[in-house]
Amino acid sequence: AQTVTQSQPEMSVQEAETVTLSCTYDTSESDYYLFWYKQPPSRQMILVIRQEAYKQQNATENRFSVNFQKAAKSFSLKISDSQLGDAAMYFCAYTQGGSEKLVFGKGTKLTVNP
Amino acid sequence: NAGVTQTPKFRILKIGQSMTLQCTQDMNHNYMYWYRQDPGMGLKLIYYSVGAGITDKGEVPNGYNVSRSTTEDFPLRLELAAPSQTSVYFCASSYPPFSHGYTFGSGTRLTVV
């Protein structure tokens, strides 16, 4: 079965500092996509960043970047210059290339302290 | 462009009652999904559809039914509601090659008492 593991149920960071959220996944495929979704208290699922497994370059979206280690099946999310609005649940997810189904981790709750 | 619209946003059901969660999208996406989110458990796939007239079970389909008569609509039916179905339900849509992930609705919080 496809699995996604987020080993940190909760994390906290001081405003303006950097935090890294961990994610590992299990697949035997070589072609797949990885995602980080943010879920604020409003409940809306918001796509933060995505990575295509065949690309070696780590994806970056403004203050958000990933550390993609394909051999280790690791996909961590780094948030730089943390802001109060970054406080949310963060979910790691992946889908195999050609598959229509996303598999999610259990999430990491991020608290940002002023 | 409304994206994915779910109704209702909140609902309380009594044990044994039935209801339909509505989901509609205006992006002409062929693929639609229903997930449930339980505290500390992430999102689990209930049912999905790859196009009008085609549906398939996900990881946790028991107690639910779906239909897909049009590209736009993908309702989720709960028959004989049970407390174990208390959850937040998300509808989502996507399109190949899935590298863009899903577009999610805003969710329905359902409580069965």
PDB file of C-alpha atoms in Angstrom:
ATOM      1  CA  ALA A   1       0.000   0.000   0.000  1.00  0.00           C
ATOM      2  CA  GLN A   2       1.145   3.481  -0.737  1.00  0.00           C
ATOM      3  CA  THR A   3       2.082   5.367   2.406  1.00  0.00           C
ATOM      4  CA  VAL A   4       3.113   8.860   3.375  1.00  0.00           C
ATOM      5  CA  THR A   5       4.650   9.475   6.794  1.00  0.00           C
ATOM      6  CA  GLN A   6       4.838  12.815   8.551  1.00  0.00           C
ATOM      7  CA  SER A   7       6.766  12.120  11.733  1.00  0.00           C
ATOM      8  CA  GLN A   8       6.091  15.463  13.438  1.00  0.00           C
ATOM      9  CA  PRO A   9       2.479  15.779  14.629  1.00  0.00           C
ATOM     10  CA  GLU A  10       3.197  19.310  15.850  1.00  0.00           C
ATOM     11  CA  MET A  11       5.880  21.927  15.269  1.00  0.00           C
ATOM     12  CA  SER A  12       6.339  25.488  16.434  1.00  0.00           C
ATOM     13  CA  VAL A  13       8.448  28.363  15.135  1.00  0.00           C
ATOM     14  CA  GLN A  14       9.095  31.951  16.077  1.00  0.00           C
ATOM     15  CA  GLU A  15       7.886  34.586  13.695  1.00  0.00           C
ATOM     16  CA  ALA A  16      10.565  35.470  11.086  1.00  0.00           C
ATOM     17  CA  GLU A  17      12.490  32.248  11.692  1.00  0.00           C
ATOM     18  CA  THR A  18      12.795  29.136   9.523  1.00  0.00           C
ATOM     19  CA  VAL A  19      11.128  25.786  10.085  1.00  0.00           C
ATOM     20  CA  THR A  20      11.343  22.457   8.251  1.00  0.00           C
ATOM     21  CA  LEU A  21       8.525  19.920   8.112  1.00  0.00           C
ATOM     22  CA  SER A  22       9.435  16.320   7.346  1.00  0.00           C
ATOM     23  CA  CYS A  23       7.773  13.851   4.998  1.00  0.00           C
ATOM     24  CA  THR A  24       8.763  10.411   3.774  1.00  0.00           C
ATOM     25  CA  TYR A  25       6.873   8.220   1.328  1.00  0.00           C
ATOM     26  CA  ASP A  26       6.960   4.711   0.052  1.00  0.00           C
ATOM     27  CA  THR A  27       6.799   3.883  -3.630  1.00  0.00           C
ATOM     28  CA  SER A  28       8.519   1.588  -6.078  1.00  0.00           C
ATOM     29  CA  GLU A  29       7.663   3.803  -9.022  1.00  0.00           C
ATOM     30  CA  SER A  30      10.091   6.211 -10.655  1.00  0.00           C
ATOM     31  CA  ASP A  31       7.518   8.667 -11.962  1.00  0.00           C
ATOM     32  CA  TYR A  32       5.328  10.493  -9.453  1.00  0.00           C
ATOM     33  CA  TYR A  33       4.349  13.888  -8.093  1.00  0.00           C
ATOM     34  CA  LEU A  34       4.706  15.235  -4.574  1.00  0.00           C
ATOM     35  CA  PHE A  35       2.726  17.999  -2.932  1.00  0.00           C
ATOM     36  CA  TRP A  36       2.451  20.036   0.220  1.00  0.00           C
ATOM     37  CA  TYR A  37      -0.990  21.322   1.126  1.00  0.00           C
ATOM     38  CA  LYS A  38      -1.791  23.892   3.793  1.00  0.00           C
ATOM     39  CA  GLN A  39      -5.025  23.760   5.775  1.00  0.00           C
ATOM     40  CA  PRO A  40      -5.642  26.890   7.888  1.00  0.00           C
ATOM     41  CA  PRO A  41      -8.416  27.049  10.494  1.00  0.00           C
ATOM     42  CA  SER A  42     -10.808  27.971   7.680  1.00  0.00           C
ATOM     43  CA  ARG A  43     -10.499  24.310   6.611  1.00  0.00           C
ATOM     44  CA  GLN A  44      -9.718  25.154   2.992  1.00  0.00           C
ATOM     45  CA  MET A  45      -7.029  22.943   1.407  1.00  0.00           C
ATOM     46  CA  ILE A  46      -4.471  25.159  -0.306  1.00  0.00           C
ATOM     47  CA  LEU A  47      -1.698  23.862  -2.560  1.00  0.00           C
ATOM     48  CA  VAL A  48       1.608  25.242  -1.311  1.00  0.00           C
ATOM     49  CA  ILE A  49       4.172  23.631  -3.566  1.00  0.00           C
ATOM     50  CA  ARG A  50       4.618  20.662  -5.882  1.00  0.00           C
ATOM     51  CA  GLN A  51       7.541  18.611  -7.117  1.00  0.00           C
ATOM     52  CA  GLU A  52       7.834  16.307 -10.082  1.00  0.00           C
ATOM     53  CA  ALA A  53       9.960  13.285  -9.249  1.00  0.00           C
ATOM     54  CA  TYR A  54      11.879  13.320 -12.522  1.00  0.00           C
ATOM     55  CA  LYS A  55      13.142  16.848 -11.820  1.00  0.00           C
ATOM     56  CA  GLN A  56      16.270  16.978  -9.721  1.00  0.00           C
ATOM     57  CA  GLN A  57      15.929  20.672  -8.954  1.00  0.00           C
ATOM     58  CA  ASN A  58      14.078  21.419  -5.735  1.00  0.00           C
ATOM     59  CA  ALA A  59      10.861  23.388  -6.164  1.00  0.00           C
ATOM     60  CA  THR A  60      10.571  26.874  -4.687  1.00  0.00           C
ATOM     61  CA  GLU A  61       7.569  29.157  -4.234  1.00  0.00           C
ATOM     62  CA  ASN A  62       8.506  32.439  -2.578  1.00  0.00           C
ATOM     63  CA  ARG A  63       9.227  31.620   1.106  1.00  0.00           C
ATOM     64  CA  PHE A  64       8.447  27.935   0.627  1.00  0.00           C
ATOM     65  CA  SER A  65      10.967  25.438  -0.694  1.00  0.00           C
ATOM     66  CA  VAL A  66      11.439  21.703  -0.620  1.00  0.00           C
ATOM     67  CA  ASN A  67      14.334  19.364  -0.072  1.00  0.00           C
ATOM     68  CA  PHE A  68      13.608  16.446  -2.355  1.00  0.00           C
ATOM     69  CA  GLN A  69      15.808  13.400  -1.786  1.00  0.00           C
ATOM     70  CA  LYS A  70      14.551  10.809  -4.260  1.00  0.00           C
ATOM     71  CA  ALA A  71      16.796   7.942  -3.187  1.00  0.00           C
ATOM     72  CA  ALA A  72      15.811   8.448   0.441  1.00  0.00           C
ATOM     73  CA  LYS A  73      12.138   8.996  -0.509  1.00  0.00           C
ATOM     74  CA  SER A  74      12.125  12.185   1.490  1.00  0.00           C
ATOM     75  CA  PHE A  75      10.280  15.418   0.722  1.00  0.00           C
ATOM     76  CA  SER A  76      10.648  18.064   3.412  1.00  0.00           C
ATOM     77  CA  LEU A  77       9.122  21.546   3.351  1.00  0.00           C
ATOM     78  CA  LYS A  78      11.116  24.580   4.470  1.00  0.00           C
ATOM     79  CA  ILE A  79       9.306  27.758   5.400  1.00  0.00           C
ATOM     80  CA  SER A  80      11.568  30.806   5.615  1.00  0.00           C
ATOM     81  CA  ASP A  81      10.760  34.066   7.369  1.00  0.00           C
ATOM     82  CA  SER A  82       7.740  32.472   9.028  1.00  0.00           C
ATOM     83  CA  GLN A  83       4.646  34.617   9.331  1.00  0.00           C
ATOM     84  CA  LEU A  84       1.643  34.385  11.629  1.00  0.00           C
ATOM     85  CA  GLY A  85      -0.470  33.482   8.611  1.00  0.00           C
ATOM     86  CA  ASP A  86       1.611  30.352   8.073  1.00  0.00           C
ATOM     87  CA  ALA A  87       0.026  28.754  11.149  1.00  0.00           C
ATOM     88  CA  ALA A  88      -1.948  25.777   9.846  1.00  0.00           C
ATOM     89  CA  MET A  89      -1.997  22.031   9.324  1.00  0.00           C
ATOM     90  CA  TYR A  90       0.384  20.957   6.589  1.00  0.00           C
ATOM     91  CA  PHE A  91      -0.192  17.793   4.624  1.00  0.00           C
ATOM     92  CA  CYS A  92       2.297  15.980   2.462  1.00  0.00           C
ATOM     93  CA  ALA A  93       0.819  13.984  -0.418  1.00  0.00           C
ATOM     94  CA  TYR A  94       1.884  12.130  -3.504  1.00  0.00           C
ATOM     95  CA  THR A  95       0.495  10.444  -6.569  1.00  0.00           C
ATOM     96  CA  GLN A  96       2.204   8.107  -8.957  1.00  0.00           C
ATOM     97  CA  GLY A  97       2.589   9.351 -12.491  1.00  0.00           C
ATOM     98  CA  GLY A  98      -0.541   8.482 -14.408  1.00  0.00           C
ATOM     99  CA  SER A  99      -2.467   7.727 -11.223  1.00  0.00           C
ATOM    100  CA  GLU A 100      -5.406   9.903 -10.355  1.00  0.00           C
ATOM    101  CA  LYS A 101      -5.341   9.255  -6.617  1.00  0.00           C
ATOM    102  CA  LEU A 102      -3.548  11.409  -4.042  1.00  0.00           C
ATOM    103  CA  VAL A 103      -2.307   9.700  -0.884  1.00  0.00           C
ATOM    104  CA  PHE A 104      -1.970  11.966   2.138  1.00  0.00           C
ATOM    105  CA  GLY A 105       0.078  11.914   5.288  1.00  0.00           C
ATOM    106  CA  LYS A 106      -1.538  12.544   8.662  1.00  0.00           C
ATOM    107  CA  GLY A 107      -0.401  16.132   8.801  1.00  0.00           C
ATOM    108  CA  THR A 108       1.784  18.417  10.904  1.00  0.00           C
ATOM    109  CA  LYS A 109       0.252  21.220  12.919  1.00  0.00           C
ATOM    110  CA  LEU A 110       2.437  24.321  12.690  1.00  0.00           C
ATOM    111  CA  THR A 111       2.205  27.042  15.311  1.00  0.00           C
ATOM    112  CA  VAL A 112       3.863  30.404  14.693  1.00  0.00           C
ATOM    113  CA  ASN A 113       4.714  32.336  17.848  1.00  0.00           C
ATOM    114  CA  PRO A 114       4.894  36.152  17.741  1.00  0.00           C
TER     115      PRO A 114
ATOM    116  CA  ASN B   1     -14.781  30.855 -11.838  1.00  0.00           C
ATOM    117  CA  ALA B   2     -16.181  29.243  -8.677  1.00  0.00           C
ATOM    118  CA  GLY B   3     -13.934  26.147  -8.674  1.00  0.00           C
ATOM    119  CA  VAL B   4     -15.352  23.337  -6.519  1.00  0.00           C
ATOM    120  CA  THR B   5     -18.494  24.109  -4.545  1.00  0.00           C
ATOM    121  CA  GLN B   6     -19.720  21.940  -1.685  1.00  0.00           C
ATOM    122  CA  THR B   7     -22.993  22.181   0.170  1.00  0.00           C
ATOM    123  CA  PRO B   8     -23.885  22.216   2.995  1.00  0.00           C
ATOM    124  CA  LYS B   9     -20.950  23.515   5.040  1.00  0.00           C
ATOM    125  CA  PHE B  10     -22.280  22.070   8.285  1.00  0.00           C
ATOM    126  CA  ARG B  11     -24.856  19.443   9.102  1.00  0.00           C
ATOM    127  CA  ILE B  12     -26.030  17.496  12.133  1.00  0.00           C
ATOM    128  CA  LEU B  13     -27.703  14.151  11.485  1.00  0.00           C
ATOM    129  CA  LYS B  14     -29.383  11.725  13.796  1.00  0.00           C
ATOM    130  CA  ILE B  15     -28.330   8.082  13.739  1.00  0.00           C
ATOM    131  CA  GLY B  16     -30.136   6.270  10.948  1.00  0.00           C
ATOM    132  CA  GLN B  17     -30.935   9.358   8.903  1.00  0.00           C
ATOM    133  CA  SER B  18     -29.752   9.783   5.317  1.00  0.00           C
ATOM    134  CA  MET B  19     -28.428  12.764   3.438  1.00  0.00           C
ATOM    135  CA  THR B  20     -26.644  13.810   0.280  1.00  0.00           C
ATOM    136  CA  LEU B  21     -23.554  15.994   0.211  1.00  0.00           C
ATOM    137  CA  GLN B  22     -23.512  18.044  -2.946  1.00  0.00           C
ATOM    138  CA  CYS B  23     -20.415  18.810  -5.001  1.00  0.00           C
ATOM    139  CA  THR B  24     -20.173  20.695  -8.266  1.00  0.00           C
ATOM    140  CA  GLN B  25     -17.222  22.030 -10.264  1.00  0.00           C
ATOM    141  CA  ASP B  26     -17.107  24.427 -13.185  1.00  0.00           C
ATOM    142  CA  MET B  27     -13.604  23.694 -14.472  1.00  0.00           C
ATOM    143  CA  ASN B  28     -14.604  20.842 -16.802  1.00  0.00           C
ATOM    144  CA  HIS B  29     -12.415  18.432 -14.842  1.00  0.00           C
ATOM    145  CA  ASN B  30     -13.060  14.803 -15.642  1.00  0.00           C
ATOM    146  CA  TYR B  31     -11.752  13.498 -12.331  1.00  0.00           C
ATOM    147  CA  MET B  32     -13.612  14.043  -9.090  1.00  0.00           C
ATOM    148  CA  TYR B  33     -13.086  12.684  -5.573  1.00  0.00           C
ATOM    149  CA  TRP B  34     -14.578  12.448  -2.130  1.00  0.00           C
ATOM    150  CA  TYR B  35     -12.309  12.348   0.915  1.00  0.00           C
ATOM    151  CA  ARG B  36     -13.030  12.281   4.593  1.00  0.00           C
ATOM    152  CA  GLN B  37     -10.785  13.874   7.181  1.00  0.00           C
ATOM    153  CA  ASP B  38     -10.744  12.589  10.732  1.00  0.00           C
ATOM    154  CA  PRO B  39      -8.660  14.270  13.455  1.00  0.00           C
ATOM    155  CA  GLY B  40      -5.036  13.134  13.326  1.00  0.00           C
ATOM    156  CA  MET B  41      -5.706  10.806  10.401  1.00  0.00           C
ATOM    157  CA  GLY B  42      -5.168  12.892   7.298  1.00  0.00           C
ATOM    158  CA  LEU B  43      -7.490  12.523   4.332  1.00  0.00           C
ATOM    159  CA  LYS B  44      -8.796   9.167   3.186  1.00  0.00           C
ATOM    160  CA  LEU B  45     -10.364   8.509  -0.207  1.00  0.00           C
ATOM    161  CA  ILE B  46     -13.994   7.390  -0.141  1.00  0.00           C
ATOM    162  CA  TYR B  47     -14.960   7.294  -3.831  1.00  0.00           C
ATOM    163  CA  TYR B  48     -13.702   8.769  -7.033  1.00  0.00           C
ATOM    164  CA  SER B  49     -14.835   9.196 -10.615  1.00  0.00           C
ATOM    165  CA  VAL B  50     -12.850   9.441 -13.841  1.00  0.00           C
ATOM    166  CA  GLY B  51     -15.779  10.778 -15.844  1.00  0.00           C
ATOM    167  CA  ALA B  52     -19.538  10.905 -16.181  1.00  0.00           C
ATOM    168  CA  GLY B  53     -21.061   7.489 -15.587  1.00  0.00           C
ATOM    169  CA  ILE B  54     -17.899   6.007 -14.070  1.00  0.00           C
ATOM    170  CA  THR B  55     -17.232   5.680 -10.337  1.00  0.00           C
ATOM    171  CA  ASP B  56     -14.965   3.533  -8.228  1.00  0.00           C
ATOM    172  CA  LYS B  57     -14.309   2.798  -4.576  1.00  0.00           C
ATOM    173  CA  GLY B  58     -11.481   4.310  -2.639  1.00  0.00           C
ATOM    174  CA  GLU B  59      -9.992   3.264   0.677  1.00  0.00           C
ATOM    175  CA  VAL B  60     -13.072   3.737   2.908  1.00  0.00           C
ATOM    176  CA  PRO B  61     -16.279   3.342   0.830  1.00  0.00           C
ATOM    177  CA  ASN B  62     -18.493   1.478   3.316  1.00  0.00           C
ATOM    178  CA  GLY B  63     -21.657   3.369   4.230  1.00  0.00           C
ATOM    179  CA  TYR B  64     -21.486   5.692   1.230  1.00  0.00           C
ATOM    180  CA  ASN B  65     -22.715   5.809  -2.342  1.00  0.00           C
ATOM    181  CA  VAL B  66     -21.965   8.103  -5.250  1.00  0.00           C
ATOM    182  CA  SER B  67     -23.221   8.843  -8.724  1.00  0.00           C
ATOM    183  CA  ARG B  68     -21.813  10.849 -11.616  1.00  0.00           C
ATOM    184  CA  SER B  69     -24.465  11.716 -14.177  1.00  0.00           C
ATOM    185  CA  THR B  70     -22.720  14.863 -15.421  1.00  0.00           C
ATOM    186  CA  THR B  71     -19.152  16.130 -15.606  1.00  0.00           C
ATOM    187  CA  GLU B  72     -19.967  18.917 -13.171  1.00  0.00           C
ATOM    188  CA  ASP B  73     -21.695  17.078 -10.313  1.00  0.00           C
ATOM    189  CA  PHE B  74     -20.539  14.333  -7.963  1.00  0.00           C
ATOM    190  CA  PRO B  75     -22.902  13.901  -4.989  1.00  0.00           C
ATOM    191  CA  LEU B  76     -22.061  11.687  -2.015  1.00  0.00           C
ATOM    192  CA  ARG B  77     -24.929   9.818  -0.382  1.00  0.00           C
ATOM    193  CA  LEU B  78     -24.898   8.663   3.237  1.00  0.00           C
ATOM    194  CA  GLU B  79     -27.436   5.967   4.021  1.00  0.00           C
ATOM    195  CA  LEU B  80     -28.300   5.105   7.627  1.00  0.00           C
ATOM    196  CA  ALA B  81     -25.886   7.552   9.224  1.00  0.00           C
ATOM    197  CA  ALA B  82     -23.693   6.226  12.032  1.00  0.00           C
ATOM    198  CA  PRO B  83     -21.533   8.073  14.610  1.00  0.00           C
ATOM    199  CA  SER B  84     -18.442   6.694  12.831  1.00  0.00           C
ATOM    200  CA  GLN B  85     -19.345   8.901   9.874  1.00  0.00           C
ATOM    201  CA  THR B  86     -18.818  12.039  11.920  1.00  0.00           C
ATOM    202  CA  SER B  87     -16.055  13.740   9.958  1.00  0.00           C
ATOM    203  CA  VAL B  88     -15.142  16.557   7.606  1.00  0.00           C
ATOM    204  CA  TYR B  89     -15.826  15.686   3.982  1.00  0.00           C
ATOM    205  CA  PHE B  90     -13.951  17.173   1.064  1.00  0.00           C
ATOM    206  CA  CYS B  91     -14.800  17.059  -2.596  1.00  0.00           C
ATOM    207  CA  ALA B  92     -12.026  17.683  -5.102  1.00  0.00           C
ATOM    208  CA  SER B  93     -11.411  17.644  -8.820  1.00  0.00           C
ATOM    209  CA  SER B  94      -8.406  17.278 -11.103  1.00  0.00           C
ATOM    210  CA  TYR B  95      -7.263  16.552 -14.633  1.00  0.00           C
ATOM    211  CA  PRO B  96      -4.431  14.586 -16.232  1.00  0.00           C
ATOM    212  CA  PRO B  97      -1.491  14.488 -15.882  1.00  0.00           C
ATOM    213  CA  PHE B  98      -2.240  15.289 -12.210  1.00  0.00           C
ATOM    214  CA  SER B  99       0.952  17.248 -11.779  1.00  0.00           C
ATOM    215  CA  HIS B 100      -1.140  20.184 -10.551  1.00  0.00           C
ATOM    216  CA  GLY B 101      -2.729  18.252  -7.716  1.00  0.00           C
ATOM    217  CA  TYR B 102      -6.353  18.756  -6.812  1.00  0.00           C
ATOM    218  CA  THR B 103      -8.710  21.687  -6.492  1.00  0.00           C
ATOM    219  CA  PHE B 104     -10.628  21.230  -3.250  1.00  0.00           C
ATOM    220  CA  GLY B 105     -14.016  22.392  -2.079  1.00  0.00           C
ATOM    221  CA  SER B 106     -14.310  24.102   1.284  1.00  0.00           C
ATOM    222  CA  GLY B 107     -15.492  20.983   3.070  1.00  0.00           C
ATOM    223  CA  THR B 108     -18.602  19.820   4.942  1.00  0.00           C
ATOM    224  CA  ARG B 109     -18.477  19.226   8.669  1.00  0.00           C
ATOM    225  CA  LEU B 110     -20.906  16.414   9.469  1.00  0.00           C
ATOM    226  CA  THR B 111     -21.849  15.339  12.969  1.00  0.00           C
ATOM    227  CA  VAL B 112     -23.937  12.226  13.574  1.00  0.00           C
ATOM    228  CA  VAL B 113     -25.597  12.104  16.995  1.00  0.00           C
TER     229      VAL B 113
END
